[in-house]
CSV table of C-alpha atoms in Angstrom, one decimal:
chain,number,residue,atom,x,y,z
A,3,MET,CA,0.0,0.0,0.0
A,4,LYS,CA,2.8,2.4,1.0
A,5,GLN,CA,4.6,1.6,-2.3
A,6,THR,CA,1.4,2.4,-4.2
A,7,ILE,CA,1.1,5.8,-2.4
A,8,HIS,CA,4.7,6.6,-3.1
A,9,ILE,CA,4.3,5.8,-6.8
A,10,LEU,CA,1.2,8.1,-7.0
A,11,ILE,CA,3.0,10.9,-5.2
A,12,PHE,CA,5.9,10.5,-7.6
A,13,ILE,CA,3.6,10.6,-10.6
A,14,ILE,CA,1.8,13.7,-9.3
A,15,ALA,CA,5.1,15.5,-8.6
A,16,THR,CA,6.4,14.6,-12.0
A,17,PHE,CA,3.3,16.1,-13.7
A,18,ALA,CA,3.5,19.2,-11.5
A,19,PHE,CA,7.1,19.7,-12.3
A,20,ALA,CA,6.4,19.3,-16.0
A,21,SER,CA,3.5,21.7,-15.8
A,22,CYS,CA,5.8,24.3,-14.1
A,23,ARG,CA,8.4,23.8,-16.7
A,24,ASN,CA,5.9,24.2,-19.5
A,25,GLY,CA,4.6,27.3,-17.8
A,26,GLU,CA,8.1,28.7,-17.7
A,27,SER,CA,8.8,27.9,-21.3
A,28,LYS,CA,5.5,29.3,-22.5
A,29,HIS,CA,6.6,32.9,-22.0
A,30,MET,CA,10.2,34.0,-22.1
A,31,THR,CA,12.2,37.2,-22.6
A,32,ILE,CA,15.5,37.3,-24.4
A,33,SER,CA,17.9,40.2,-24.8
A,34,ASN,CA,18.1,41.7,-28.2
A,35,SER,CA,21.7,41.7,-29.3
A,36,LYS,CA,20.9,43.6,-32.5
A,37,ASN,CA,23.9,41.7,-33.9
A,38,PHE,CA,22.6,41.7,-37.5
A,39,ALA,CA,24.5,39.5,-39.9
A,40,ILE,CA,23.9,42.2,-42.7
A,41,ILE,CA,23.8,46.0,-42.3
A,42,ALA,CA,23.0,47.9,-45.5
A,43,SER,CA,22.4,51.5,-46.5
A,44,VAL,CA,19.8,51.7,-49.3
A,45,GLU,CA,18.6,54.6,-51.4
A,46,THR,CA,14.9,54.9,-52.1
A,47,THR,CA,13.3,56.1,-55.4
A,48,ASN,CA,10.3,58.4,-55.4
A,49,PHE,CA,7.0,57.8,-57.2
A,50,GLN,CA,4.5,60.6,-57.3
A,51,ILE,CA,0.9,59.7,-56.7
A,52,PRO,CA,-2.2,61.8,-57.4
A,53,ASP,CA,-2.9,64.6,-55.0
A,54,SER,CA,-6.4,63.1,-54.5
A,55,ILE,CA,-4.9,60.1,-52.7
A,56,ASN,CA,-3.9,61.1,-49.1
A,57,ILE,CA,-3.2,57.8,-47.5
A,58,LYS,CA,-4.2,57.3,-43.9
A,59,GLN,CA,-4.0,53.4,-43.9
A,60,TRP,CA,-3.1,50.8,-46.4
A,61,VAL,CA,-2.9,47.1,-47.0
A,62,ASN,CA,-1.8,45.1,-50.0
A,63,SER,CA,-2.3,41.8,-51.8
A,64,LYS,CA,0.0,40.4,-54.5
A,65,ASP,CA,-1.4,42.7,-57.1
A,66,GLU,CA,-3.1,45.7,-55.5
A,67,ILE,CA,-2.9,48.2,-52.6
A,68,LEU,CA,-6.1,49.2,-50.8
A,69,CYS,CA,-5.8,52.7,-49.3
A,70,LEU,CA,-8.0,54.5,-46.8
A,71,THR,CA,-7.8,58.1,-47.9
A,72,ASP,CA,-8.4,61.5,-46.3
A,73,LYS,CA,-10.7,62.9,-49.0
A,74,ASP,CA,-14.4,63.7,-48.5
A,75,LYS,CA,-15.8,62.6,-51.9
A,76,TYR,CA,-14.5,59.0,-51.5
A,77,THR,CA,-12.8,57.1,-48.7
A,78,LEU,CA,-11.1,54.2,-50.5
A,79,SER,CA,-8.7,53.8,-53.4
A,80,ILE,CA,-7.2,50.8,-55.1
A,81,ILE,CA,-3.7,51.1,-56.6
A,82,SER,CA,-1.9,48.6,-58.9
A,83,ILE,CA,1.1,47.4,-57.0
A,84,ASP,CA,2.9,46.9,-60.3
A,85,SER,CA,2.5,50.3,-61.8
A,86,LEU,CA,1.6,52.1,-58.6
A,87,LYS,CA,-1.2,53.9,-60.5
A,88,PRO,CA,-4.8,54.2,-59.2
A,89,LEU,CA,-7.3,51.7,-60.5
A,90,ASN,CA,-10.5,52.8,-58.8
A,91,SER,CA,-11.8,55.0,-56.0
A,92,PHE,CA,-15.0,54.4,-54.2
A,93,GLY,CA,-16.8,54.6,-50.9
A,94,LYS,CA,-18.9,57.3,-49.2
A,95,ARG,CA,-19.1,58.7,-45.7
A,96,GLY,CA,-22.5,58.2,-44.1
A,97,HIS,CA,-24.9,55.8,-42.3
A,98,GLY,CA,-26.2,54.0,-45.4
A,99,PRO,CA,-25.9,50.3,-46.2
A,100,GLU,CA,-22.7,50.7,-48.1
A,101,GLU,CA,-21.4,53.9,-46.4
A,102,MET,CA,-18.7,54.2,-43.7
A,103,LEU,CA,-18.0,56.4,-40.8
A,104,ARG,CA,-14.8,55.1,-39.0
A,105,PRO,CA,-13.4,52.5,-41.3
A,106,HIS,CA,-10.2,50.4,-41.2
A,107,VAL,CA,-8.8,48.5,-44.2
A,108,MET,CA,-7.8,44.8,-43.9
A,109,ALA,CA,-6.3,42.1,-46.1
A,110,SER,CA,-6.3,38.3,-45.7
A,111,CYS,CA,-3.4,36.1,-46.5
A,112,ASN,CA,-5.1,34.9,-49.7
A,113,GLY,CA,-5.3,38.5,-50.9
A,114,ASP,CA,-9.0,39.4,-50.2
A,115,PHE,CA,-9.7,42.9,-49.0
A,116,SER,CA,-12.2,44.0,-46.4
A,117,VAL,CA,-13.2,47.0,-44.4
A,118,LEU,CA,-14.1,47.1,-40.8
A,119,ASP,CA,-16.3,50.1,-40.0
A,120,ASN,CA,-16.5,51.0,-36.3
A,121,GLY,CA,-19.1,53.7,-37.1
A,122,ASN,CA,-21.8,51.5,-38.7
A,123,ARG,CA,-20.6,48.3,-36.9
A,124,ARG,CA,-20.1,46.3,-40.1
A,125,ILE,CA,-17.3,44.3,-41.9
A,126,TYR,CA,-17.6,44.8,-45.7
A,127,ARG,CA,-16.0,42.7,-48.3
A,128,ILE,CA,-14.5,44.3,-51.4
A,129,LYS,CA,-15.4,42.5,-54.7
A,130,ASP,CA,-14.7,43.9,-58.2
A,131,MET,CA,-13.3,47.0,-56.6
A,132,GLN,CA,-16.6,47.8,-54.9
A,133,LEU,CA,-18.0,47.5,-51.3
A,134,THR,CA,-20.3,44.6,-50.8
A,135,LYS,CA,-23.1,44.2,-48.2
A,136,GLY,CA,-21.4,44.1,-44.8
A,137,LYS,CA,-21.7,41.6,-41.9
A,138,ASP,CA,-22.8,43.2,-38.7
A,139,ILE,CA,-20.4,43.4,-35.8
A,140,SER,CA,-22.1,42.1,-32.6
A,141,SER,CA,-19.4,43.4,-30.2
A,142,SER,CA,-19.8,47.0,-28.8
A,143,GLU,CA,-16.0,47.5,-28.6
A,144,ALA,CA,-14.1,49.9,-30.8
A,145,PHE,CA,-11.7,47.9,-33.0
A,146,ASN,CA,-8.3,49.7,-33.3
A,147,LEU,CA,-5.7,48.6,-35.9
A,148,PRO,CA,-7.8,45.5,-36.9
A,149,LYS,CA,-6.0,42.7,-38.9
A,150,ILE,CA,-7.3,39.6,-40.5
A,151,PHE,CA,-6.1,36.5,-38.6
A,152,ARG,CA,-6.4,33.0,-40.2
A,153,ASP,CA,-8.7,34.4,-42.9
A,154,SER,CA,-11.8,34.4,-40.8
A,155,LEU,CA,-10.9,36.1,-37.5
A,156,VAL,CA,-10.0,39.7,-36.6
A,157,ALA,CA,-7.1,40.6,-34.3
A,158,TYR,CA,-7.4,44.1,-32.9
A,159,GLN,CA,-6.3,46.5,-30.2
A,160,GLU,CA,-8.7,47.6,-27.5
A,161,ALA,CA,-7.7,50.9,-26.0
A,162,THR,CA,-8.9,52.2,-22.6
A,163,PRO,CA,-7.4,54.9,-20.4
A,164,ASP,CA,-5.9,52.2,-18.1
A,165,VAL,CA,-4.8,49.4,-20.3
A,166,LEU,CA,-4.3,48.4,-24.0
A,167,ARG,CA,-5.3,44.9,-24.9
A,168,LEU,CA,-4.6,42.7,-27.9
A,169,LYS,CA,-7.7,40.7,-28.7
A,170,ILE,CA,-9.2,38.4,-31.2
A,171,TYR,CA,-12.8,38.6,-32.5
A,172,ASN,CA,-14.8,35.9,-34.2
A,173,PRO,CA,-17.4,37.4,-36.6
A,174,ALA,CA,-19.2,34.1,-36.8
A,175,THR,CA,-19.9,33.8,-33.1
A,176,GLY,CA,-19.5,37.4,-31.9
A,177,ALA,CA,-17.0,36.2,-29.2
A,178,ALA,CA,-13.9,38.1,-28.3
A,179,GLN,CA,-11.0,37.1,-26.1
A,180,THR,CA,-7.8,38.8,-24.8
A,181,LEU,CA,-4.4,37.6,-25.8
A,182,MET,CA,-2.2,40.2,-24.1
A,183,SER,CA,-2.5,43.4,-22.0
A,184,PHE,CA,-0.2,46.4,-21.8
A,185,PRO,CA,0.6,46.8,-18.9
A,186,GLU,CA,-0.3,43.4,-17.5
A,187,THR,CA,-2.1,45.1,-14.6
A,188,GLU,CA,-4.6,47.9,-14.9
A,189,ASP,CA,-2.8,50.4,-12.7
A,190,ALA,CA,-1.3,52.8,-15.3
A,191,ASP,CA,-2.2,56.4,-15.2
A,192,ASN,CA,-2.0,56.7,-19.0
A,193,SER,CA,-2.0,53.6,-21.2
A,194,ASP,CA,-0.7,55.7,-24.2
A,195,MET,CA,2.9,55.0,-22.9
A,196,PHE,CA,2.3,51.3,-23.7
A,197,ASP,CA,1.0,51.8,-27.3
A,198,PHE,CA,2.0,49.2,-29.8
A,199,VAL,CA,1.6,48.2,-33.4
A,200,PHE,CA,1.2,44.6,-34.6
A,201,ASN,CA,0.7,42.3,-37.6
A,202,THR,CA,-0.2,38.7,-38.3
A,203,HIS,CA,1.2,35.8,-40.3
A,204,GLU,CA,-0.2,32.3,-40.3
A,205,ASN,CA,-0.3,31.3,-36.6
A,206,PHE,CA,1.8,34.2,-35.4
A,207,ILE,CA,0.9,37.6,-34.1
A,208,VAL,CA,3.8,40.0,-33.5
A,209,THR,CA,3.5,43.2,-31.5
A,210,SER,CA,6.2,46.0,-31.4
A,211,ASN,CA,6.1,48.8,-28.8
A,212,ILE,CA,6.2,52.4,-30.0
A,213,TYR,CA,7.9,53.9,-27.0
A,214,ALA,CA,10.2,51.0,-25.9
A,215,ASP,CA,12.8,48.9,-27.7
A,216,MET,CA,10.8,45.8,-27.4
A,217,PHE,CA,8.7,43.4,-29.5
A,218,THR,CA,6.9,40.2,-28.8
A,219,ILE,CA,6.3,37.1,-31.0
A,220,MET,CA,3.2,35.1,-30.2
A,221,GLU,CA,2.4,31.7,-31.6
A,222,ILE,CA,-1.4,31.1,-31.3
A,223,GLY,CA,-2.9,27.6,-30.8
A,224,LYS,CA,-6.1,26.2,-32.2
A,225,ASP,CA,-7.9,27.3,-29.1
A,226,LEU,CA,-6.8,30.9,-29.9
A,227,LYS,CA,-4.6,31.0,-26.8
A,228,PRO,CA,-0.8,31.7,-27.0
A,229,VAL,CA,1.2,28.5,-26.9
A,230,LYS,CA,4.5,30.3,-27.0
A,231,VAL,CA,5.3,34.0,-26.3
A,232,THR,CA,8.8,35.4,-26.8
A,233,THR,CA,9.6,39.0,-25.9
A,234,ILE,CA,12.8,40.4,-27.5
A,235,SER,CA,14.0,43.3,-25.4
A,236,GLY,CA,16.7,45.9,-26.0
A,237,ASN,CA,16.1,48.9,-23.8
A,238,SER,CA,12.6,48.0,-22.5
A,239,ARG,CA,12.1,51.3,-20.6
A,240,PHE,CA,9.1,53.2,-21.9
A,241,ASN,CA,9.7,56.8,-22.9
A,242,LEU,CA,7.1,59.1,-24.5
A,243,SER,CA,9.8,61.5,-25.8
A,244,ARG,CA,11.1,59.0,-28.3
A,245,ILE,CA,9.6,56.6,-30.9
A,246,ILE,CA,11.2,53.2,-31.5
A,247,TYR,CA,8.9,51.0,-33.6
A,248,SER,CA,6.1,52.6,-35.7
A,249,ASP,CA,5.1,49.9,-38.2
A,250,ILE,CA,5.5,46.2,-38.8
A,251,ILE,CA,5.3,43.7,-41.7
A,252,CYS,CA,4.9,40.0,-41.0
A,253,ASP,CA,5.7,37.6,-43.8
A,254,ASP,CA,8.4,34.9,-44.0
A,255,MET,CA,10.4,37.3,-41.9
A,256,ILE,CA,9.5,40.1,-39.4
A,257,TYR,CA,10.2,43.6,-40.7
A,258,LEU,CA,10.1,46.3,-38.0
A,259,LEU,CA,10.1,50.0,-39.0
A,260,CYS,CA,12.4,51.6,-36.5
A,261,GLN,CA,12.8,55.3,-35.6
A,262,GLU,CA,15.6,55.2,-33.1
A,263,ASN,CA,17.7,57.5,-35.4
A,264,VAL,CA,15.0,60.1,-35.8
A,265,ASP,CA,14.8,63.2,-33.6
A,266,VAL,CA,11.1,63.5,-32.9
A,267,ASN,CA,11.5,67.2,-32.0
A,268,ASP,CA,12.4,68.4,-35.5
A,269,TYR,CA,12.0,65.1,-37.5
A,270,SER,CA,15.6,65.0,-38.6
A,271,GLY,CA,17.5,61.8,-39.1
A,272,TYR,CA,16.5,58.6,-40.9
A,273,SER,CA,14.5,55.4,-40.4
A,274,THR,CA,15.7,51.9,-40.4
A,275,ILE,CA,14.1,48.5,-41.0
A,276,GLU,CA,15.1,45.6,-38.8
A,277,ILE,CA,14.5,42.1,-40.1
A,278,TYR,CA,14.2,39.2,-37.7
A,279,GLU,CA,13.3,35.5,-37.8
A,280,TYR,CA,10.3,34.3,-35.9
A,281,SER,CA,12.7,32.9,-33.3
A,282,GLY,CA,13.7,36.5,-32.6
A,283,LYS,CA,17.1,36.1,-34.3
A,284,PRO,CA,18.3,39.4,-35.9
A,285,VAL,CA,19.0,38.9,-39.7
A,286,LYS,CA,19.4,42.2,-41.4
A,287,LYS,CA,19.3,46.0,-40.8
A,288,ILE,CA,18.6,48.5,-43.5
A,289,ASN,CA,19.5,52.1,-43.1
A,290,MET,CA,17.1,54.3,-45.2
A,291,ASP,CA,17.7,57.7,-46.7
A,292,ILE,CA,14.3,59.0,-45.6
A,293,ILE,CA,12.1,59.1,-42.6
A,294,ALA,CA,9.3,56.6,-43.3
A,295,ASP,CA,6.0,56.3,-41.4
A,296,LYS,CA,4.3,53.4,-43.1
A,297,ILE,CA,5.6,50.3,-45.0
A,298,ILE,CA,4.2,47.5,-47.1
A,299,LEU,CA,6.0,44.5,-48.6
A,300,ASP,CA,5.8,43.9,-52.4
A,301,LYS,CA,7.2,40.4,-52.1
A,302,GLY,CA,7.0,39.5,-55.8
A,303,ARG,CA,9.2,42.4,-56.8
A,304,GLN,CA,11.5,42.2,-53.8
A,305,ARG,CA,10.8,45.7,-52.6
A,306,ILE,CA,9.3,47.7,-49.7
A,307,ILE,CA,7.0,50.6,-50.5
A,308,CYS,CA,7.0,53.4,-47.9
A,309,THR,CA,5.2,56.7,-47.3
A,310,SER,CA,6.9,59.6,-45.6
A,311,PRO,CA,5.6,62.5,-43.4
A,312,SER,CA,7.7,64.8,-45.6
A,313,ASP,CA,5.7,64.4,-48.8
A,314,ASP,CA,2.8,62.6,-50.5
A,315,ASP,CA,4.9,60.3,-52.6
A,316,PHE,CA,5.6,56.6,-52.6
A,317,HIS,CA,9.2,55.7,-51.7
A,318,ILE,CA,10.5,52.4,-53.1
A,319,MET,CA,13.3,50.4,-51.7
A,320,LYS,CA,14.8,47.2,-53.1
A,321,ILE,CA,15.5,44.6,-50.5
A,322,LYS,CA,17.0,41.7,-52.5
């Protein structure tokens, strides 16, 4: 009998130890050496786009770029990613069935475009360069920076004065769940300090902090819970007087748009792009000849297309 009890205790202890080990390995922080195997300085070329396109947000597929514009007569524009010339402009501000008030553009990994409108609480599909009838959003939350995840879900930032959350919404069920919070406890006087940008690729969601030299790689399981979380930290102190990461591309690699060489007081200096593997290993650093504020990847042509706060042009950079 005693031998049986000892065996049971040993089994329970073994499982408990394994559980603790699994808990430890689930979330880890590693120091960012920034020891890039390649450091390159690249000149960008300018491409002038029509004055009527003032880009607030953009996403791209293999062939096209969908832009949310600042103009009153229409709100959306589609641009050929090959020629960088406008193909169509459409959309209208308002409360009607195919009108928008506070839209965000999104793209799935198969290249389909959609628009999430916080104002009218709908998700529209774009077909034949036109808005289609939208699916109602059952959640009452405001969706900030929404991204398509696994083609049918929406990852987004929920912002409150006390905390920023990264969440996933299921349009089919109306359910939402939290993946991560910044800060982890809701005791911050101002959550703006913890602001972040993020993007998705396959089973990964990567967040990068705007005011700290830190980014986090999350692998999401089938139950939509993180199975592995790796935080890569340089100087992890949050500082509102500087900007570190302002945009992010997730594809076969992670591309972080970095502003650590930009003086935010007079906007002098230059932006860089840091490229990492999904393990967090640094691969390449590209020093740009401009300050960039948004980037997209044109993978087929091996280039990154940027916008800059200094003008309304596209800035094109080869990355091969």
